[in-house]
Structure formats: structure tokens, C-alpha cells
Tab-separated table of C-alpha atoms in Angstrom:
chain	number	residue	atom	x	y	z
A	90	MET	CA	5.061	25.242	12.910
A	91	ILE	CA	6.866	27.391	10.301
A	92	PHE	CA	10.499	26.862	9.424
A	93	PRO	CA	11.735	30.031	7.634
A	94	GLN	CA	15.193	28.609	7.036
A	95	LEU	CA	13.654	25.666	5.212
A	96	ALA	CA	11.494	27.931	3.080
A	97	ARG	CA	14.562	29.927	2.083
A	98	ARG	CA	16.359	26.695	1.263
A	99	ALA	CA	13.438	25.683	-0.964
A	100	ALA	CA	13.936	28.793	-3.102
A	101	ALA	CA	16.926	27.195	-4.827
A	102	ALA	CA	15.644	25.017	-7.665
A	103	LEU	CA	17.161	21.693	-8.626
A	104	VAL	CA	18.911	21.318	-11.969
A	105	LEU	CA	17.399	18.284	-13.697
A	106	THR	CA	19.098	16.247	-16.424
A	107	PRO	CA	16.452	14.283	-18.353
A	108	VAL	CA	17.533	10.670	-18.979
A	109	LEU	CA	15.713	7.755	-20.603
A	110	CYS	CA	17.249	4.275	-20.485
A	111	GLY	CA	20.681	5.765	-19.887
A	112	HIS	CA	20.538	8.169	-22.870
A	113	ALA	CA	19.882	11.886	-22.789
A	114	PHE	CA	16.759	13.119	-24.545
A	115	ALA	CA	15.250	16.480	-25.245
A	116	ALA	CA	12.410	17.101	-22.825
A	117	PRO	CA	9.727	19.524	-23.995
A	118	PRO	CA	10.979	23.013	-23.024
A	119	PRO	CA	8.961	25.147	-20.628
A	120	ALA	CA	6.798	27.807	-22.189
A	121	ALA	CA	8.845	30.936	-22.805
A	122	ASN	CA	6.118	33.360	-21.810
A	123	GLY	CA	4.538	31.574	-18.877
A	124	PRO	CA	2.670	28.447	-17.848
A	125	THR	CA	1.006	26.140	-20.337
A	126	THR	CA	-2.289	24.286	-20.007
A	127	PRO	CA	-2.679	20.540	-20.603
A	128	LYS	CA	-4.956	19.470	-23.426
A	129	SER	CA	-7.156	16.729	-22.011
A	130	ASN	CA	-10.408	15.411	-23.420
A	131	SER	CA	-11.003	13.447	-20.221
A	132	LYS	CA	-13.453	14.969	-17.776
A	133	PHE	CA	-11.976	12.848	-14.970
A	134	CYS	CA	-8.218	13.292	-14.710
A	135	VAL	CA	-5.393	14.122	-12.340
A	136	LEU	CA	-1.635	14.751	-12.370
A	137	GLU	CA	0.457	14.051	-9.261
A	138	ASP	CA	4.034	13.874	-8.093
A	139	ALA	CA	4.754	10.178	-7.570
A	140	SER	CA	6.723	10.738	-4.381
A	141	THR	CA	4.766	13.327	-2.403
A	142	GLY	CA	1.321	13.091	-3.977
A	143	LYS	CA	1.388	16.802	-4.787
A	144	MET	CA	-1.523	17.449	-7.169
A	145	MET	CA	-0.577	19.674	-10.096
A	146	TRP	CA	-3.703	19.397	-12.221
A	147	ALA	CA	-7.109	17.867	-11.648
A	148	LYS	CA	-10.583	17.757	-13.124
A	149	ASN	CA	-13.451	15.974	-11.334
A	150	GLU	CA	-10.779	13.878	-9.663
A	151	ASN	CA	-13.053	12.651	-6.830
A	152	VAL	CA	-16.037	11.569	-8.945
A	153	HIS	CA	-16.861	7.851	-8.718
A	154	ARG	CA	-16.266	6.095	-12.022
A	155	PRO	CA	-16.096	2.518	-13.346
A	156	ILE	CA	-12.387	1.915	-13.865
A	157	ALA	CA	-12.075	-1.222	-16.011
A	158	SER	CA	-8.694	-2.971	-15.902
A	159	THR	CA	-6.911	-0.228	-13.983
A	160	THR	CA	-8.390	-2.342	-11.156
A	161	LYS	CA	-5.564	-4.809	-11.744
A	162	MET	CA	-3.079	-2.465	-10.082
A	163	MET	CA	-4.602	-3.426	-6.724
A	164	THR	CA	-4.761	-7.085	-7.713
A	165	ALA	CA	-1.056	-6.949	-8.506
A	166	ILE	CA	-0.267	-5.200	-5.209
A	167	LEU	CA	-1.835	-7.990	-3.148
A	168	LEU	CA	-0.283	-10.780	-5.209
A	169	LEU	CA	3.178	-9.222	-5.031
A	170	GLU	CA	2.980	-8.450	-1.311
A	171	ARG	CA	1.381	-11.670	-0.105
A	172	GLY	CA	2.169	-14.287	-2.718
A	173	ASN	CA	5.344	-16.237	-3.408
A	174	PRO	CA	6.638	-15.626	-6.954
A	175	ASP	CA	7.841	-19.238	-7.157
A	176	ASP	CA	4.425	-20.671	-6.291
A	177	ILE	CA	2.565	-22.518	-9.013
A	178	VAL	CA	-0.937	-21.162	-9.588
A	179	THR	CA	-3.636	-23.574	-10.778
A	180	ALA	CA	-6.455	-22.160	-12.889
A	181	PRO	CA	-9.828	-22.800	-11.185
A	182	GLN	CA	-13.020	-24.121	-12.705
A	183	GLY	CA	-14.962	-21.534	-14.690
A	184	VAL	CA	-11.882	-19.531	-15.633
A	185	GLN	CA	-12.345	-20.457	-19.275
A	186	THR	CA	-15.648	-18.557	-19.451
A	187	LEU	CA	-14.156	-15.131	-18.755
A	188	PRO	CA	-14.164	-12.736	-21.700
A	189	ASP	CA	-11.131	-11.279	-23.408
A	190	SER	CA	-8.641	-10.001	-22.688
A	191	SER	CA	-7.385	-13.320	-21.351
A	192	LEU	CA	-4.515	-15.766	-21.339
A	193	HIS	CA	-7.032	-18.435	-22.418
A	194	LEU	CA	-6.384	-20.519	-19.338
A	195	SER	CA	-8.030	-23.908	-19.001
A	196	PRO	CA	-9.177	-25.300	-15.636
A	197	GLY	CA	-6.285	-27.148	-14.045
A	198	GLU	CA	-3.648	-25.353	-16.101
A	199	THR	CA	-0.635	-24.258	-14.041
A	200	ILE	CA	1.583	-21.196	-14.303
A	201	PRO	CA	4.203	-19.726	-11.945
A	202	LEU	CA	2.894	-16.705	-10.081
A	203	HIS	CA	5.892	-14.681	-11.291
A	204	ASP	CA	4.960	-15.267	-14.935
A	205	MET	CA	1.261	-14.849	-14.306
A	206	MET	CA	1.931	-11.317	-13.044
A	207	TYR	CA	3.204	-10.348	-16.497
A	208	ALA	CA	0.090	-11.739	-18.165
A	209	LEU	CA	-2.031	-9.839	-15.650
A	210	MET	CA	-0.372	-6.455	-16.125
A	211	LEU	CA	0.864	-6.584	-19.739
A	212	ARG	CA	-1.919	-8.383	-21.604
A	213	SER	CA	-4.401	-7.432	-18.870
A	214	ALA	CA	-5.681	-11.005	-18.819
A	215	ASN	CA	-8.957	-11.231	-16.904
A	216	ASP	CA	-8.620	-14.958	-16.252
A	217	THR	CA	-5.242	-14.523	-14.534
A	218	ALA	CA	-6.826	-12.066	-12.094
A	219	VAL	CA	-9.384	-14.710	-11.083
A	220	ALA	CA	-6.713	-17.426	-10.899
A	221	GLY	CA	-4.547	-15.183	-8.734
A	222	ALA	CA	-7.456	-14.283	-6.455
A	223	THR	CA	-8.331	-17.948	-5.943
A	224	TYR	CA	-4.689	-18.855	-5.352
A	225	LEU	CA	-4.179	-16.200	-2.686
A	226	SER	CA	-7.527	-16.118	-0.864
A	227	GLY	CA	-9.379	-19.279	-1.844
A	228	SER	CA	-12.167	-17.427	-3.635
A	229	VAL	CA	-12.828	-14.228	-5.530
A	230	PRO	CA	-15.101	-12.713	-2.815
A	231	ALA	CA	-12.459	-13.300	-0.133
A	232	PHE	CA	-9.792	-11.703	-2.314
A	233	VAL	CA	-12.000	-8.712	-3.148
A	234	GLU	CA	-12.542	-8.149	0.565
A	235	GLN	CA	-8.768	-7.883	0.959
A	236	MET	CA	-8.632	-5.465	-1.987
A	237	ASN	CA	-11.096	-3.161	-0.274
A	238	LEU	CA	-9.261	-3.324	3.049
A	239	LYS	CA	-5.996	-2.493	1.301
A	240	ALA	CA	-7.603	0.446	-0.477
A	241	GLN	CA	-8.688	1.890	2.858
A	242	ASP	CA	-5.291	1.197	4.365
A	243	ILE	CA	-3.410	3.200	1.728
A	244	GLY	CA	-5.869	6.100	1.636
A	245	ALA	CA	-8.009	5.264	-1.419
A	246	PHE	CA	-11.203	6.034	0.470
A	247	ASN	CA	-13.415	6.627	-2.598
A	248	THR	CA	-12.785	3.170	-4.021
A	249	HIS	CA	-14.848	-0.017	-3.865
A	250	PHE	CA	-13.965	-3.239	-5.650
A	251	VAL	CA	-16.306	-6.057	-6.676
A	252	THR	CA	-14.027	-7.984	-9.057
A	253	PRO	CA	-10.251	-8.504	-9.255
A	254	ASN	CA	-10.141	-7.703	-12.977
A	255	GLY	CA	-12.397	-4.664	-13.439
A	256	LEU	CA	-15.127	-6.308	-15.510
A	257	TYR	CA	-18.163	-4.094	-15.041
A	258	ALA	CA	-20.222	-4.342	-11.864
A	259	PRO	CA	-22.541	-1.534	-10.673
A	260	ASP	CA	-20.826	-1.129	-7.308
A	261	HIS	CA	-17.265	-1.374	-8.631
A	262	TYR	CA	-15.731	2.094	-8.774
A	263	SER	CA	-12.854	4.386	-7.969
A	264	THR	CA	-11.768	7.935	-8.832
A	265	ALA	CA	-8.929	9.494	-10.774
A	266	ALA	CA	-7.381	10.687	-7.509
A	267	ASP	CA	-7.666	7.262	-5.839
A	268	LEU	CA	-6.144	5.503	-8.847
A	269	ALA	CA	-3.198	7.874	-8.582
A	270	THR	CA	-2.936	7.000	-4.876
A	271	ILE	CA	-2.950	3.266	-5.655
A	272	ALA	CA	-0.353	3.751	-8.394
A	273	ARG	CA	1.862	5.821	-6.086
A	274	TYR	CA	1.695	3.133	-3.413
A	275	ALA	CA	2.680	0.411	-5.870
A	276	THR	CA	5.488	2.344	-7.541
A	277	ASN	CA	6.981	3.529	-4.243
A	278	ASN	CA	6.832	0.207	-2.408
A	279	LEU	CA	7.097	-2.633	-4.932
A	280	PRO	CA	10.202	-2.735	-7.169
A	281	GLU	CA	8.857	-5.806	-8.971
A	282	PHE	CA	5.703	-3.869	-9.880
A	283	ASN	CA	7.830	-1.217	-11.587
A	284	LYS	CA	9.831	-3.871	-13.419
A	285	ILE	CA	6.687	-5.531	-14.745
A	286	VAL	CA	4.790	-2.443	-15.920
A	287	ARG	CA	7.721	-1.046	-17.920
A	288	THR	CA	8.321	-4.357	-19.742
A	289	PRO	CA	7.202	-4.198	-23.420
A	290	LYS	CA	6.958	-7.944	-24.013
A	291	TYR	CA	7.364	-11.153	-21.990
A	292	LYS	CA	7.195	-14.913	-22.569
A	293	VAL	CA	5.328	-16.755	-19.820
A	294	GLN	CA	5.888	-20.365	-18.829
A	295	ARG	CA	2.672	-22.398	-18.731
A	296	SER	CA	1.630	-26.058	-18.666
A	297	MET	CA	-0.917	-25.877	-21.516
A	298	HIS	CA	-1.514	-23.764	-24.628
A	299	LYS	CA	2.211	-23.158	-24.959
A	300	GLY	CA	1.698	-21.667	-28.392
A	301	ASP	CA	0.127	-18.685	-26.628
A	302	SER	CA	3.015	-17.694	-24.361
A	303	TRP	CA	4.021	-14.180	-25.434
A	304	VAL	CA	2.244	-11.278	-23.759
A	305	THR	CA	2.605	-7.724	-25.056
A	306	ASN	CA	2.157	-4.620	-22.957
A	307	THR	CA	-1.041	-2.755	-23.816
A	308	SER	CA	0.978	0.443	-23.148
A	309	LYS	CA	3.709	-0.504	-25.638
A	310	THR	CA	3.381	2.598	-27.843
A	311	PHE	CA	3.444	4.859	-24.794
A	312	LEU	CA	6.544	3.083	-23.473
A	313	ARG	CA	8.216	3.275	-26.880
A	314	ASP	CA	7.376	6.815	-27.930
A	315	PHE	CA	6.960	8.991	-24.849
A	316	PRO	CA	10.175	10.298	-23.234
A	317	GLY	CA	10.725	8.713	-19.833
A	318	ALA	CA	7.592	6.523	-19.955
A	319	ASP	CA	7.635	3.693	-17.401
A	320	GLY	CA	4.064	2.339	-17.129
A	321	ILE	CA	1.464	1.784	-15.770
A	322	LYS	CA	-1.974	0.375	-16.770
A	323	THR	CA	-4.643	0.706	-19.432
A	324	GLY	CA	-8.286	-0.289	-19.110
A	325	TYR	CA	-11.462	-0.527	-21.119
A	326	VAL	CA	-15.013	-1.731	-20.684
A	327	ARG	CA	-17.940	-0.079	-22.428
A	328	GLN	CA	-19.359	1.460	-19.257
A	329	ALA	CA	-15.989	2.942	-18.222
A	330	GLY	CA	-14.689	3.947	-21.630
A	331	HIS	CA	-10.963	4.032	-22.253
A	332	CYS	CA	-8.876	4.611	-19.124
A	333	PHE	CA	-5.169	5.026	-18.571
A	334	VAL	CA	-2.880	5.404	-15.574
A	335	GLY	CA	0.502	6.475	-16.949
A	336	SER	CA	3.799	7.557	-15.469
A	337	ALA	CA	7.099	8.948	-16.687
A	338	THR	CA	10.426	9.665	-15.018
A	339	ARG	CA	12.789	12.412	-16.099
A	340	GLY	CA	15.956	13.324	-14.257
A	341	GLY	CA	14.958	11.008	-11.430
A	342	TRP	CA	11.603	12.755	-11.026
A	343	ARG	CA	8.497	10.638	-11.557
A	344	LEU	CA	5.003	11.929	-12.281
A	345	ILE	CA	1.756	9.968	-12.452
A	346	ALA	CA	-1.248	10.957	-14.575
A	347	VAL	CA	-4.719	9.419	-14.772
A	348	ALA	CA	-7.324	9.935	-17.501
A	349	LEU	CA	-10.712	8.189	-17.387
A	350	LYS	CA	-13.458	7.825	-20.011
A	351	SER	CA	-11.611	9.327	-22.953
A	352	ASN	CA	-11.095	8.119	-26.503
A	353	THR	CA	-7.717	9.889	-26.371
A	354	CYS	CA	-6.695	8.771	-22.898
A	355	ARG	CA	-3.078	8.086	-23.884
A	356	GLN	CA	-2.712	11.546	-25.429
A	357	ASP	CA	-4.446	13.042	-22.374
A	358	VAL	CA	-1.945	11.398	-20.034
A	359	GLU	CA	0.983	12.499	-22.191
A	360	SER	CA	-0.296	16.087	-22.217
A	361	LEU	CA	-0.671	16.054	-18.428
A	362	LEU	CA	2.829	14.651	-17.909
A	363	ASN	CA	4.398	17.177	-20.296
A	364	TYR	CA	2.527	19.934	-18.500
A	365	GLY	CA	3.936	18.817	-15.160
A	366	PHE	CA	7.538	18.604	-16.303
A	367	ALA	CA	7.288	21.936	-18.119
A	368	ASN	CA	5.617	23.971	-15.394
A	369	TYR	CA	6.805	22.532	-12.078
A	370	LYS	CA	10.076	21.740	-10.373
A	371	ARG	CA	11.274	20.051	-7.213
A	372	VAL	CA	13.171	21.960	-4.568
A	373	PRO	CA	14.812	20.654	-1.388
A	374	TYR	CA	12.861	21.360	1.757
A	375	LEU	CA	13.861	18.902	4.489
A	376	HIS	CA	17.036	16.923	4.959
A	377	GLN	CA	17.140	13.674	6.875
A	378	GLY	CA	17.401	14.558	10.555
A	379	ASP	CA	15.853	18.028	10.296
A	380	SER	CA	13.483	18.833	13.154
A	381	VAL	CA	9.768	18.689	12.342
A	382	GLY	CA	8.350	19.078	15.860
A	383	GLN	CA	7.795	16.932	18.922
A	384	ILE	CA	5.443	14.177	20.018
A	385	ALA	CA	4.304	13.255	23.524
A	386	VAL	CA	5.294	9.691	24.396
A	387	ARG	CA	3.744	7.686	27.204
A	388	ASN	CA	6.078	7.082	30.159
A	389	ALA	CA	8.602	9.686	28.934
A	390	ASP	CA	9.328	12.664	31.194
A	391	ARG	CA	8.942	15.152	28.316
A	392	PRO	CA	7.809	15.301	24.657
A	393	VAL	CA	10.249	13.635	22.286
A	394	PRO	CA	11.794	15.728	19.466
A	395	VAL	CA	10.985	14.186	16.079
A	396	VAL	CA	12.910	14.590	12.826
A	397	ALA	CA	12.413	13.810	9.140
A	398	ALA	CA	13.219	10.169	8.417
A	399	LYS	CA	14.721	11.036	5.009
A	400	ASP	CA	15.311	13.898	2.620
A	401	LEU	CA	12.175	15.540	1.260
A	402	GLN	CA	11.670	17.685	-1.808
A	403	VAL	CA	8.545	19.700	-2.502
A	404	VAL	CA	7.024	20.440	-5.877
A	405	VAL	CA	6.502	24.104	-6.734
A	406	SER	CA	5.452	26.102	-9.764
A	407	LYS	CA	8.201	27.469	-11.988
A	408	TRP	CA	6.140	30.619	-12.456
A	409	LYS	CA	5.229	31.577	-8.894
A	410	PRO	CA	7.266	32.543	-5.826
A	411	VAL	CA	8.043	29.679	-3.488
A	412	PRO	CA	5.256	29.792	-0.885
A	413	ASP	CA	5.645	29.854	2.869
A	414	PHE	CA	5.494	26.322	4.192
A	415	SER	CA	4.459	25.030	7.589
A	416	VAL	CA	4.871	21.597	9.109
A	417	THR	CA	2.346	19.723	11.218
A	418	VAL	CA	3.033	16.460	13.033
A	419	THR	CA	0.523	13.668	13.641
A	420	PRO	CA	1.347	10.899	16.178
A	421	LEU	CA	0.778	7.267	15.309
A	422	PRO	CA	-2.618	5.948	16.469
A	423	SER	CA	-0.813	3.591	18.870
A	424	PRO	CA	2.663	5.032	19.425
A	425	PRO	CA	5.282	3.046	21.346
A	426	SER	CA	5.947	3.799	25.009
A	427	ALA	CA	9.251	4.907	26.529
A	428	PRO	CA	11.941	3.786	26.585
A	429	ILE	CA	12.439	4.198	22.836
A	430	ALA	CA	15.554	4.509	20.695
A	431	ALA	CA	16.429	7.316	18.318
A	432	GLY	CA	15.056	6.579	14.843
A	433	THR	CA	11.852	4.929	16.096
A	434	LYS	CA	8.857	5.997	14.031
A	435	LEU	CA	6.480	8.016	16.209
A	436	GLY	CA	4.223	9.607	13.603
A	437	THR	CA	4.030	11.421	10.293
A	438	TYR	CA	4.469	15.026	9.273
A	439	ALA	CA	2.794	17.100	6.587
A	440	VAL	CA	4.205	20.075	4.718
A	441	ILE	CA	1.442	22.617	4.146
A	442	ALA	CA	1.177	25.702	1.938
A	443	ASN	CA	-1.939	27.801	1.335
A	444	GLY	CA	-3.940	25.390	3.450
A	445	LYS	CA	-3.100	22.371	1.283
A	446	VAL	CA	-0.825	19.417	1.998
A	447	GLN	CA	2.180	19.547	-0.311
A	448	ALA	CA	4.083	16.491	0.920
A	449	THR	CA	4.202	14.013	3.775
A	450	GLY	CA	6.877	11.920	5.447
A	451	ASP	CA	7.697	9.790	8.480
A	452	ALA	CA	8.560	11.504	11.767
A	453	VAL	CA	11.075	9.531	13.854
A	454	ALA	CA	12.533	10.091	17.308
A	455	GLY	CA	15.492	12.442	17.089
A	456	GLU	CA	17.079	11.059	20.259
A	457	ASP	CA	16.742	8.242	22.763
A	458	ALA	CA	13.835	8.702	25.153
A	459	PRO	CA	14.345	6.899	28.487
A	460	MET	CA	11.485	6.032	30.774
A	461	ALA	CA	10.664	8.747	33.305
A	462	ALA	CA	11.795	8.024	36.874
A	463	ALA	CA	8.270	7.883	38.290
A	464	ALA	CA	7.114	5.669	35.440
A	465	ALA	CA	10.159	3.426	35.904
A	466	ILE	CA	9.381	3.000	39.631
A	467	ALA	CA	5.739	2.262	38.897
A	468	HIS	CA	6.754	-0.138	36.170
A	469	THR	CA	9.208	-1.944	38.461
A	470	THR	CA	6.684	-2.073	41.310
A	471	HIS	CA	4.019	-3.405	38.992
A	472	ASN	CA	6.330	-6.086	37.628
A	473	LEU	CA	7.460	-7.083	41.123
A	474	GLY	CA	3.877	-7.238	42.304
A	475	THR	CA	2.946	-9.309	39.292
A	476	ARG	CA	5.790	-11.751	39.944
A	477	ILE	CA	4.883	-12.015	43.639
A	478	ALA	CA	1.217	-12.559	42.802
A	479	ARG	CA	2.158	-15.191	40.276
A	480	GLY	CA	4.422	-16.836	42.815
A	481	LEU	CA	1.736	-16.821	45.492
A	482	GLY	CA	-0.786	-18.055	43.019
A	483	ALA	CA	1.485	-20.904	42.018
A	484	GLY	CA	2.126	-21.766	45.693
A	485	LEU	CA	-1.546	-21.755	46.612
A	486	GLY	CA	-2.298	-23.791	43.562
A	487	ALA	CA	0.307	-26.361	44.567
A	488	VAL	CA	-1.151	-26.599	48.102
A	489	MET	CA	-4.652	-27.061	46.726
A	490	LEU	CA	-3.460	-29.747	44.340
A	491	LEU	CA	-1.668	-31.505	47.200
A	492	CYS	CA	-4.806	-31.446	49.363
A	493	MET	CA	-6.900	-32.770	46.518
A	494	GLY	CA	-4.356	-35.488	45.913
A	495	VAL	CA	-4.484	-36.580	49.551
A	496	MET	CA	-8.276	-36.695	49.474
A	497	VAL	CA	-8.312	-38.723	46.263
A	498	TYR	CA	-5.669	-41.076	47.603
A	499	GLY	CA	-7.633	-41.559	50.817
A	500	ARG	CA	-10.730	-42.484	48.892
A	501	THR	CA	-9.166	-44.728	46.270
A	502	SER	CA	-6.258	-46.538	47.928
A	503	PRO	CA	-6.956	-50.071	49.391
A	504	LYS	CA	-6.233	-48.788	52.886
A	505	GLY	CA	-8.483	-45.836	52.410
A	506	ILE	CA	-11.265	-47.987	51.018
A	507	GLY	CA	-11.036	-50.326	53.986
A	508	TRP	CA	-11.062	-47.417	56.416
A	509	GLY	CA	-14.144	-46.057	54.772
A	510	ARG	CA	-15.847	-49.499	54.862
A	511	ASN	CA	-15.129	-49.871	58.569
A	512	ARG	CA	-16.688	-46.480	59.206
A	513	ILE	CA	-19.816	-47.498	57.297
A	514	GLU	CA	-20.088	-50.826	59.073
A	515	LYS	CA	-19.733	-49.191	62.479
A	516	SER	CA	-22.358	-46.661	61.549
A	517	VAL	CA	-24.748	-49.365	60.447
A	518	ARG	CA	-24.220	-51.273	63.680
A	519	ARG	CA	-25.055	-48.155	65.648
A	520	VAL	CA	-28.275	-47.762	63.678
A	521	ASP	CA	-29.176	-51.395	64.360
């Protein structure tokens, strides 16, 4: 479905005011004579809009690669979503044998989960990943199973985890595109994740080894020197090489870049981010409440109009005309049945240009949808029949129980026993 009025609206670009920590800064200006090209030594990289997932640059983005400690983004997601930050985590046996980077935990040492998250994401401590996995799921294999399920759930379909920390294993892999997907999920859904990954330094509370309490962010120079930098995660093992998932926000607009297997991964990410800010812009496309189509709802007398759940901006090139967009709507796998109230999520919509998805959002009911008259009658009849059947069933059950009670009483009461004995004696006499 094409919405020409929305495409025309998208032609007006937003005016962005770059801000970092409340102070204005000079963002790299766009190229005067046309688009620039990022300088990346990584052969496996991607640049995406953090909100919509719009891909602005990519190279071998779907190739399976070992990903080192960028793995810990998923570990952090599960711990933040399913753990209690006030819980005390106890380091399990064997944790002391894990290689650096580590917090040098000893078995039995305790640390609040809240503080452990900083050691996990700032120092990239391998032992805290194992301690967190054991705390949440009872064992590393059980936790890794949840990591893989979560990856599928959020759309990282080319990812498979074997460890919670990213130490090398042959079947432990992801892709540049999937790491961007995982990072987008975390940054869009977990405020505490954002707070942690943009922290330069943190002092953790622990029960042992208190002289080793300060953890420093492995991305500290990126956070300090790159305009708008706000995370996210470095990684290195020999088989993966240096890896970096980085993000920056300028004028309220956040981009995410991933560079794998590069000795200049930080510079690669910075070049990708600068390229995105210099060559692309966001433009309004949908406002909250704008129609995006309709979805058939069971028991409703007609399809239900669906609207955008919130405002949506699309990312477009500064150097090309705004393309024609279309919108497609996909119902939920198990949508609710009528009656439903306005605002109920019924599906998702996708904004498409040139055959590619540019952005997605939630599609919600634009109005109340009552149950159709025929469906209401059938529903009422079914419920009445169910209540009658239950009532009859209860009545028959009571009668059966009463009959059984009488039979048991007749056989077990003194009078009943005597009556039965007399019958036996008379029978015996007749035989004699």
C-alpha cells in the first residue's frame, strides 16, 4: 500500500543540532561535492540506524565469524531482563581458572549483580560471565541455551552461542549484521544497558580481593574522543581478531557500527559512524495514529483498521531524491479475537523502498472492534451450553456419589453387615 502524502511529507528533512553531554560540538561536515566513502580495513562490517535498523553500509555482513567478547552483549541482555540487580551472585567452582580478562573471582566470592554487570561490560571479565550464567540458569549450558533462544527471538538468525563470554569455540559465531541487531535490541529496550556501556570507570563492591575493585571501560578512548560516542563493546580472541560494536548519538539520532577482525576496528567504526552522519538524514514518515492498513480479526464483522503505534522517521540519503515508500502489514502469529479495544497490538508494519525494508513498527487497532453479532450469538450459546453441561455433569456426579455412598453404607454399617449375614445363612440352609 503506497501513501503518497507520507512520501511528500518525508521530503522535508529534519534539522539536527549535534549535542554531546549537554554541550554543542562540531560534527564532521558533509562532503561539499557529494557522498563520501568510509575507510574500513574490516572485511566484515555494517552500519545501521539504531532505531529502524536501516542499513547504510555493509561488507560481508552475513558471514559467520567468531565474535570474541562482543558475545557479552547477549549475556548482559539476559541478566538485565531476568535477574534482580540487588541479588548477590556467588562465584562458582572453577571460575578462577578462566583466562584474562577477568575480575579474578575466587570460588565462593560474592558480588551484587548490579556491580557485576559493570565488570562484565567494562572490563569484559570472562569469569563474571560464567558467574552470571550460573546464577541465572544454574549452569553454563542451560544459560547458553537461553542465549540462543533469545537470539532467534530478536531476529539474530545467523548466530549460535557456545559460551557466555566469547572465549573461542568452533561452533560459536555470529555476523556483523546480527551483532548490530543484538545491539539495537539492547539499546532500544534496556536503559540500564545504555547506562553501563557509556560509563568510563566504575568501582564494584565485592566480598574478596577488594584491592581490585575499579573496572575501566575497554572503549574508554572511543568514549572520550569520538563526538557523541555512547558504547558499546569490544572483543578479542586470536581466532576472531579485534572486534568492536560501537555507537554514537548526535542530535538525538543514534547509529550503530560493527567491525570484525580488524587491527583498526575502532577507527573502522568511527569512519562508518562519520560516514552515516555525513551522508544520511532522518525524515518524518509516519505520525502516531496514521493509518498503515487493516488486519482481519477473528470474530469481528470486518477487518480492523490499524495505525502506527508511534511516530516513525526513515533514514534517507542526503544526495538522492526521497524514494517512493510503501507499507505492508503483517498480523501477529496469534492475534487476539474480537472484542478488542483501540490501541491493541495486532501486528507489525514495514516501510519498503526499492524492494528493501527501511523501517518497521507496531501496528495497533485504530478503533474498538466489537464482536460480530453472529459470533456473539454463537459465543453466548456455546457458553450457555457449557454451563448447562457442567451443571448436568455436576448433578449426575452427585447422584452417582450418593448411590455409591448408599451401597458402601449398606455393606459396612452394623445393620447392613447383619442383613448380609442373614442372607448368607439362609442361602446356606437352602443348600443344606
